[in-house]
Tab-separated table of C-alpha atoms in Angstrom:
chain	number	residue	atom	x	y	z
B	17	MET	CA	274.377	237.054	-75.321
B	18	ILE	CA	274.109	235.876	-78.911
B	19	ASP	CA	276.132	232.681	-79.374
B	20	ASN	CA	277.330	233.062	-75.761
B	21	GLU	CA	279.939	235.582	-76.920
B	22	PRO	CA	279.615	239.363	-76.602
B	23	PRO	CA	280.198	241.385	-79.787
B	24	ARG	CA	283.352	243.462	-80.060
B	25	GLU	CA	281.418	246.704	-80.595
B	26	ALA	CA	277.853	247.947	-80.189
B	27	ILE	CA	275.657	246.284	-82.827
B	28	ALA	CA	272.731	248.728	-82.889
B	29	PRO	CA	272.126	252.447	-82.294
B	30	LEU	CA	270.355	253.627	-79.180
B	31	GLN	CA	267.240	255.743	-79.699
B	32	VAL	CA	266.694	258.472	-77.105
B	33	TRP	CA	262.920	258.832	-76.728
B	34	PRO	CA	262.018	255.177	-77.345
B	35	THR	CA	264.525	254.210	-74.635
B	36	ILE	CA	263.054	256.690	-72.151
B	37	THR	CA	259.509	255.601	-72.998
B	38	GLU	CA	260.314	251.905	-72.607
B	39	ALA	CA	262.224	252.497	-69.371
B	40	TYR	CA	259.347	254.301	-67.677
B	41	ALA	CA	256.789	251.883	-69.094
B	42	ARG	CA	258.701	249.017	-67.494
B	43	LEU	CA	259.194	250.971	-64.294
B	44	PHE	CA	255.579	251.997	-63.718
B	45	GLY	CA	254.229	248.780	-65.195
B	46	ASN	CA	255.965	246.811	-62.440
B	47	ILE	CA	255.393	249.021	-59.399
B	48	PRO	CA	254.312	246.135	-57.078
B	49	THR	CA	257.511	244.251	-57.900
B	50	LEU	CA	259.613	247.387	-57.482
B	51	LEU	CA	258.036	248.155	-54.101
B	52	LYS	CA	258.865	244.660	-52.906
B	53	LEU	CA	262.465	244.840	-54.134
B	54	ALA	CA	263.111	248.416	-52.975
B	55	ALA	CA	261.614	248.099	-49.474
B	56	ILE	CA	264.766	246.808	-47.763
B	57	PRO	CA	267.197	249.038	-49.731
B	58	MET	CA	265.090	252.082	-48.873
B	59	ALA	CA	264.897	251.101	-45.196
B	60	LEU	CA	268.678	250.576	-45.125
B	61	SER	CA	269.361	253.924	-46.768
B	62	MET	CA	267.124	255.666	-44.229
B	63	TRP	CA	268.939	253.925	-41.361
B	64	ILE	CA	272.314	254.944	-42.852
B	65	ASP	CA	271.036	258.505	-43.164
B	66	ILE	CA	270.113	258.540	-39.468
B	67	MET	CA	273.396	256.964	-38.341
B	68	THR	CA	275.611	259.284	-40.409
B	69	GLY	CA	273.467	262.410	-39.863
B	70	PRO	CA	275.539	263.759	-36.927
B	71	MET	CA	278.772	263.283	-38.904
B	72	GLU	CA	280.115	266.278	-40.815
B	73	GLY	CA	282.773	266.954	-43.408
B	74	PRO	CA	284.165	265.095	-46.443
B	75	PHE	CA	285.025	261.992	-44.436
B	76	ALA	CA	281.400	261.620	-43.375
B	77	ARG	CA	280.311	261.863	-47.011
B	78	VAL	CA	282.791	259.144	-47.973
B	79	VAL	CA	281.583	256.855	-45.166
B	80	ARG	CA	277.956	257.437	-46.124
B	81	ALA	CA	278.644	256.816	-49.813
B	82	PHE	CA	280.357	253.504	-49.148
B	83	LEU	CA	277.654	252.358	-46.712
B	84	LEU	CA	275.030	253.060	-49.358
B	85	GLU	CA	276.693	250.525	-51.631
B	86	LEU	CA	274.869	247.711	-49.798
B	87	PRO	CA	271.292	248.856	-50.553
B	88	TRP	CA	272.402	249.749	-54.091
B	89	VAL	CA	273.642	246.193	-54.631
B	90	LEU	CA	270.463	244.632	-53.240
B	91	LEU	CA	268.240	246.676	-55.536
B	92	GLY	CA	270.593	246.538	-58.515
B	93	VAL	CA	270.904	242.775	-58.757
B	94	ALA	CA	267.236	242.021	-58.139
B	95	TRP	CA	265.764	244.763	-60.317
B	96	LEU	CA	268.073	244.176	-63.290
B	97	ARG	CA	267.144	240.504	-63.283
B	98	GLN	CA	263.480	241.512	-63.368
B	99	VAL	CA	263.902	244.016	-66.184
B	100	LEU	CA	265.804	241.460	-68.275
B	101	GLN	CA	263.246	238.762	-67.409
B	102	VAL	CA	265.701	236.348	-65.831
B	103	ASP	CA	263.727	235.786	-62.618
B	104	ASP	CA	260.072	234.972	-62.128
B	105	ALA	CA	258.390	237.919	-60.378
B	106	SER	CA	255.942	235.602	-58.645
B	107	LYS	CA	258.803	233.861	-56.817
B	108	LEU	CA	260.601	236.930	-55.490
B	109	ARG	CA	261.787	236.893	-51.900
B	110	PHE	CA	261.276	239.918	-49.669
B	111	PHE	CA	264.589	239.103	-47.961
B	112	PRO	CA	267.068	238.368	-50.747
B	113	VAL	CA	269.493	235.470	-50.598
B	114	LEU	CA	273.000	236.854	-51.085
B	115	GLN	CA	274.943	235.038	-53.796
B	116	ARG	CA	278.233	235.328	-55.636
B	117	ARG	CA	276.716	237.809	-58.091
B	118	HIS	CA	276.013	240.204	-55.200
B	119	LEU	CA	279.663	240.179	-54.159
B	120	GLN	CA	280.817	240.779	-57.747
B	121	PHE	CA	278.288	243.586	-58.130
B	122	LEU	CA	279.551	245.134	-54.892
B	123	LEU	CA	283.180	244.955	-55.988
B	124	TYR	CA	282.417	246.633	-59.318
B	125	SER	CA	280.304	249.244	-57.558
B	126	LEU	CA	283.060	250.052	-55.057
B	127	LEU	CA	285.553	250.331	-57.897
B	128	LEU	CA	283.377	252.644	-59.986
B	129	SER	CA	282.384	254.713	-56.960
B	130	CYS	CA	286.016	255.839	-56.747
B	131	ILE	CA	285.202	258.040	-59.752
B	132	ASP	CA	282.956	260.047	-57.417
B	133	LEU	CA	285.606	260.683	-54.772
B	134	PRO	CA	286.561	264.198	-56.023
B	135	LEU	CA	282.915	265.232	-55.597
B	136	LEU	CA	282.845	264.017	-52.003
B	137	PHE	CA	285.744	266.302	-51.102
B	138	TYR	CA	284.346	269.306	-52.954
B	139	PRO	CA	283.139	272.182	-50.705
B	140	VAL	CA	279.351	272.010	-50.407
B	141	ASP	CA	278.896	274.242	-47.341
B	142	GLY	CA	279.989	277.728	-46.385
B	143	ALA	CA	280.895	280.777	-48.433
B	144	ALA	CA	283.090	278.850	-50.865
B	145	ALA	CA	280.151	276.747	-51.988
B	146	GLU	CA	278.209	279.912	-52.967
B	147	GLU	CA	280.827	281.113	-55.449
B	148	PRO	CA	279.361	280.899	-58.987
B	149	ILE	CA	282.641	279.675	-60.439
B	150	LEU	CA	282.909	276.893	-57.883
B	151	GLN	CA	279.272	275.937	-58.420
B	152	ALA	CA	279.797	275.733	-62.167
B	153	ALA	CA	282.967	273.691	-61.629
B	154	PHE	CA	281.099	271.334	-59.292
B	155	TRP	CA	278.312	270.653	-61.778
B	156	GLY	CA	280.783	270.231	-64.602
B	157	LEU	CA	282.708	267.698	-62.525
B	158	TYR	CA	279.450	266.016	-61.500
B	159	LEU	CA	278.342	265.508	-65.112
B	160	LEU	CA	281.801	264.221	-66.003
B	161	THR	CA	281.648	261.590	-63.249
B	162	VAL	CA	278.158	260.560	-64.392
B	163	TYR	CA	279.455	260.140	-67.933
B	164	LEU	CA	282.498	258.125	-66.887
B	165	GLU	CA	280.509	255.806	-64.626
B	166	MET	CA	277.948	255.354	-67.386
B	167	ARG	CA	280.660	254.183	-69.798
B	168	PHE	CA	281.508	251.298	-67.458
B	169	ALA	CA	278.019	250.672	-66.063
B	170	PHE	CA	277.128	247.748	-68.351
B	171	VAL	CA	279.129	245.598	-65.924
B	172	TYR	CA	276.273	246.024	-63.441
B	173	VAL	CA	273.863	244.480	-65.928
B	174	THR	CA	276.082	241.551	-66.867
B	175	THR	CA	277.022	240.802	-63.273
B	176	ALA	CA	273.367	240.712	-62.241
B	177	VAL	CA	272.595	238.097	-64.925
B	178	ASP	CA	275.789	236.060	-64.389
B	179	GLU	CA	277.448	236.857	-67.725
B	180	ASN	CA	281.204	236.818	-68.234
B	181	TYR	CA	282.111	240.400	-69.022
B	182	SER	CA	284.737	243.052	-68.376
B	183	LEU	CA	285.148	246.786	-67.882
B	184	GLY	CA	286.938	246.927	-71.230
B	185	LEU	CA	283.947	245.443	-73.031
B	186	ALA	CA	281.630	247.829	-71.215
B	187	TRP	CA	283.716	250.764	-72.424
B	188	ARG	CA	283.710	249.510	-76.037
B	189	HIS	CA	280.000	248.678	-76.122
B	190	SER	CA	279.068	252.096	-74.735
B	191	ARG	CA	281.430	254.034	-77.011
B	192	GLY	CA	279.102	254.401	-80.012
B	193	PRO	CA	275.892	255.201	-78.099
B	194	ALA	CA	277.699	257.146	-75.345
B	195	LEU	CA	276.282	260.601	-76.078
B	196	ARG	CA	272.755	259.310	-76.622
B	197	LEU	CA	272.885	257.181	-73.489
B	198	PHE	CA	274.184	260.151	-71.523
B	199	LEU	CA	271.337	262.293	-72.900
B	200	VAL	CA	268.809	259.616	-71.895
B	201	ILE	CA	270.190	259.538	-68.347
B	202	CYS	CA	270.178	263.336	-68.108
B	203	LEU	CA	266.574	263.615	-69.330
B	204	ALA	CA	265.105	260.595	-67.548
B	205	VAL	CA	267.064	260.578	-64.275
B	206	LEU	CA	269.126	263.688	-63.533
B	207	LEU	CA	266.577	266.288	-64.624
B	208	PRO	CA	263.684	264.716	-62.649
B	209	TRP	CA	266.005	264.360	-59.652
B	210	ARG	CA	266.961	268.033	-59.658
B	211	ALA	CA	263.295	269.017	-60.045
B	212	PHE	CA	262.396	266.692	-57.174
B	213	VAL	CA	265.067	268.176	-54.887
B	214	PHE	CA	264.003	271.710	-55.834
B	215	LEU	CA	260.403	270.990	-54.854
B	216	LEU	CA	261.416	269.509	-51.506
B	217	GLU	CA	263.629	272.486	-50.656
B	218	GLY	CA	260.537	274.619	-50.200
B	219	VAL	CA	258.900	272.309	-47.668
B	220	ALA	CA	257.906	273.865	-44.352
B	221	GLU	CA	260.077	273.148	-41.325
B	222	SER	CA	257.396	271.662	-39.072
B	223	ASP	CA	258.328	268.247	-37.730
B	224	ASP	CA	255.454	266.381	-39.387
B	225	VAL	CA	256.099	267.846	-42.821
B	226	ALA	CA	259.866	267.451	-42.459
B	227	ILE	CA	259.546	263.753	-41.645
B	228	PHE	CA	257.166	263.263	-44.578
B	229	ALA	CA	259.595	265.101	-46.898
B	230	TRP	CA	262.489	262.972	-45.664
B	231	VAL	CA	260.608	259.722	-46.388
B	232	PHE	CA	259.428	261.104	-49.729
B	233	TRP	CA	263.021	262.055	-50.599
B	234	HIS	CA	264.211	258.484	-50.047
B	235	ALA	CA	261.282	257.061	-52.029
B	236	GLY	CA	262.098	259.380	-54.938
B	237	LEU	CA	265.778	258.493	-54.700
B	238	TRP	CA	265.166	254.767	-55.087
B	239	LEU	CA	262.562	255.234	-57.803
B	240	LEU	CA	265.108	257.123	-59.883
B	241	GLN	CA	267.812	254.583	-59.028
B	242	ALA	CA	265.499	251.942	-60.490
B	243	ALA	CA	264.937	254.169	-63.547
B	244	TYR	CA	268.715	254.392	-64.043
B	245	LEU	CA	269.090	250.622	-63.785
B	246	THR	CA	266.226	250.103	-66.227
B	247	ILE	CA	267.866	252.403	-68.762
B	248	LEU	CA	271.160	250.530	-68.410
B	249	ALA	CA	269.407	247.195	-68.979
B	250	ILE	CA	267.600	248.436	-72.105
B	251	ALA	CA	270.754	250.073	-73.486
B	252	PHE	CA	272.822	246.940	-72.844
B	253	ARG	CA	270.242	244.721	-74.543
B	254	THR	CA	270.038	247.097	-77.525
B	255	CYS	CA	273.784	247.554	-77.965
B	256	THR	CA	274.816	243.905	-77.549
B	257	GLY	CA	271.809	241.892	-78.750
B	258	TRP	CA	271.630	240.101	-75.399
B	259	VAL	CA	268.632	237.834	-74.835
B	260	PRO	CA	267.601	235.967	-71.674
B	261	PRO	CA	269.046	232.461	-71.365
B	262	PRO	CA	266.710	229.591	-72.222
B	263	ASP	CA	264.760	227.935	-69.439
B	264	ALA	CA	266.869	224.899	-68.546
B	265	LYS	CA	263.874	223.065	-67.041
B	266	LEU	CA	261.858	223.608	-70.191
B	267	LEU	CA	264.671	222.342	-72.378
B	268	LYS	CA	265.040	219.171	-70.315
B	269	ARG	CA	261.296	218.624	-70.509
B	270	PHE	CA	261.313	218.541	-74.295
B	271	GLU	CA	264.641	216.787	-74.875
């Protein structure tokens, strides 16, 4: 960050459409890198899906959600460092080396995932789930959890790039641009995700098509996860004035 100290409040407004445009330009402009970084997280999420498939009920959803934290951490740390230009894309490893930042990212992710717990215990099957009032309540609660997680989510960015930061700072820095950032996430991530799920719901039930749809579902999931991370990185950079640290090797060369 500027002068190695984060500002007390957001220093610049967040623009909605420029943020969305930049996020998707970065996303689709770095597809080879994204494919390399998302391969293992996607494979892990598919394995978790298979292992937890026979399990039913809220407890199964909780177990699945916590298991998915591992692929989320692997993609989150690596992709955020790419978006913020901390790592050299030409030196990426297919199998990541776990470091202290991964553990910190995991701890923050587990903490923030507790915000989602009411959703995991909400009825999603049976007659109760078809009640319009309960459906409306579910989506209202869902959007609230997205908003609350978003307010703290800058800690993902700072942890990935080894900055000293806190949940309190994340809350303050996201206070001013909160509504615009939430709108960006709704337009660029949640709306495409719902459209994607809607399209897949009409897929035929033949085994070949079902397997293809299942793989396609996971690919879409991790593409939009990367879009969410990209938006967070751009918003964090805009709101705090953060710039990548200088190249230590280059500095030593010219000292």
